[in-house]
Amino acid sequence: MDTAEEADICRVCRSEGTPEKPLYHPCVCTGSIKFIHQECLVQWLKHSRKEYCELCKHRFAFTPTCWCGTCCKGGIL
Ligand SMILES: [Zn+2]
Ligand SMILES: [Zn+2]
């Protein structure tokens, strides 16, 4: 009974991707930490002030511009 690995989940909030909140694969990590929501990645980037993955040291392909279009008028946070 090892089916838990089949569902792709976000490494931050541990929930699955949805049509509204798809999962991204912004670095070269593999396995259960491979995926992250864009929203969770933005929050993490704001918190950590890093531009690269702390685990694989890969610079995120994702650019942390505003995704909501309202909080920062599309500027870099
Ligand atoms: Zn998440
Ligand atoms: Zn990584």
CSV table of C-alpha atoms and ligand atoms in Angstrom, one decimal:
chain,number,residue,atom,x,y,z
A,1,MET,CA,0.0,0.0,0.0
A,2,ASP,CA,2.4,2.6,-1.2
A,3,THR,CA,0.2,4.8,-3.3
A,4,ALA,CA,0.9,8.0,-1.4
A,5,GLU,CA,3.7,8.9,-3.9
A,6,GLU,CA,1.3,9.0,-6.8
A,7,ALA,CA,-0.3,12.3,-6.0
A,8,ASP,CA,1.9,15.3,-6.7
A,9,ILE,CA,1.8,17.7,-3.8
A,10,CYS,CA,3.2,21.1,-2.9
A,11,ARG,CA,6.3,21.0,-0.9
A,12,VAL,CA,5.2,23.9,1.2
A,13,CYS,CA,1.5,23.3,2.0
A,14,ARG,CA,1.3,19.6,1.2
A,15,SER,CA,-1.8,19.9,-0.9
A,16,GLU,CA,-2.4,18.8,-4.4
A,17,GLY,CA,-2.6,21.1,-7.5
A,18,THR,CA,-5.9,22.3,-8.7
A,19,PRO,CA,-7.0,24.1,-11.9
A,20,GLU,CA,-7.0,27.3,-9.9
A,21,LYS,CA,-3.7,26.5,-8.2
A,22,PRO,CA,-1.6,24.4,-10.4
A,23,LEU,CA,1.7,22.9,-9.3
A,24,TYR,CA,5.0,24.2,-10.7
A,25,HIS,CA,8.4,22.5,-11.0
A,26,PRO,CA,10.7,25.6,-10.7
A,27,CYS,CA,14.0,23.8,-9.9
A,28,VAL,CA,15.8,20.5,-10.4
A,29,CYS,CA,14.6,18.8,-7.2
A,30,THR,CA,12.9,15.5,-7.7
A,31,GLY,CA,10.6,13.3,-5.8
A,32,SER,CA,8.1,14.6,-3.2
A,33,ILE,CA,9.7,18.0,-3.0
A,34,LYS,CA,9.6,18.6,-6.7
A,35,PHE,CA,6.4,20.6,-6.9
A,36,ILE,CA,5.2,23.8,-5.4
A,37,HIS,CA,2.3,26.1,-6.0
A,38,GLN,CA,3.2,29.5,-7.5
A,39,GLU,CA,1.5,31.1,-4.6
A,40,CYS,CA,3.5,29.2,-2.1
A,41,LEU,CA,6.7,29.8,-4.0
A,42,VAL,CA,6.0,33.6,-4.0
A,43,GLN,CA,5.4,33.5,-0.3
A,44,TRP,CA,8.6,31.5,0.3
A,45,LEU,CA,10.6,33.8,-1.9
A,46,LYS,CA,9.3,36.8,0.0
A,47,HIS,CA,10.1,35.2,3.4
A,48,SER,CA,13.5,33.8,2.5
A,49,ARG,CA,14.7,36.6,0.2
A,50,LYS,CA,16.4,33.9,-1.9
A,51,GLU,CA,16.2,33.4,-5.6
A,52,TYR,CA,17.4,29.9,-5.6
A,53,CYS,CA,16.3,26.5,-4.2
A,54,GLU,CA,17.9,25.9,-0.8
A,55,LEU,CA,18.1,22.2,-1.5
A,56,CYS,CA,19.5,21.9,-5.1
A,57,LYS,CA,20.8,25.4,-5.4
A,58,HIS,CA,19.1,25.8,-8.7
A,59,ARG,CA,18.1,29.3,-9.5
A,60,PHE,CA,14.3,29.4,-9.8
A,61,ALA,CA,13.1,29.7,-13.4
A,62,PHE,CA,10.1,31.4,-12.0
A,63,THR,CA,10.3,35.2,-11.8
A,64,PRO,CA,8.7,36.6,-8.6
A,65,THR,CA,6.5,39.3,-10.2
A,66,CYS,CA,3.1,39.8,-8.8
A,67,TRP,CA,0.6,37.1,-9.7
A,68,CYS,CA,-2.5,38.7,-8.3
A,69,GLY,CA,-2.2,42.0,-10.2
A,70,THR,CA,-3.5,44.0,-7.3
A,71,CYS,CA,-1.2,44.0,-4.3
A,72,CYS,CA,1.9,45.4,-6.0
A,73,LYS,CA,0.7,46.5,-9.4
A,74,GLY,CA,2.8,43.9,-11.1
A,75,GLY,CA,6.2,45.1,-9.7
A,76,ILE,CA,8.9,42.9,-8.4
A,77,LEU,CA,8.3,42.4,-4.7
B,1,ZN,ZN,1.2,25.0,-1.8
B,2,ZN,ZN,15.4,22.4,-5.8
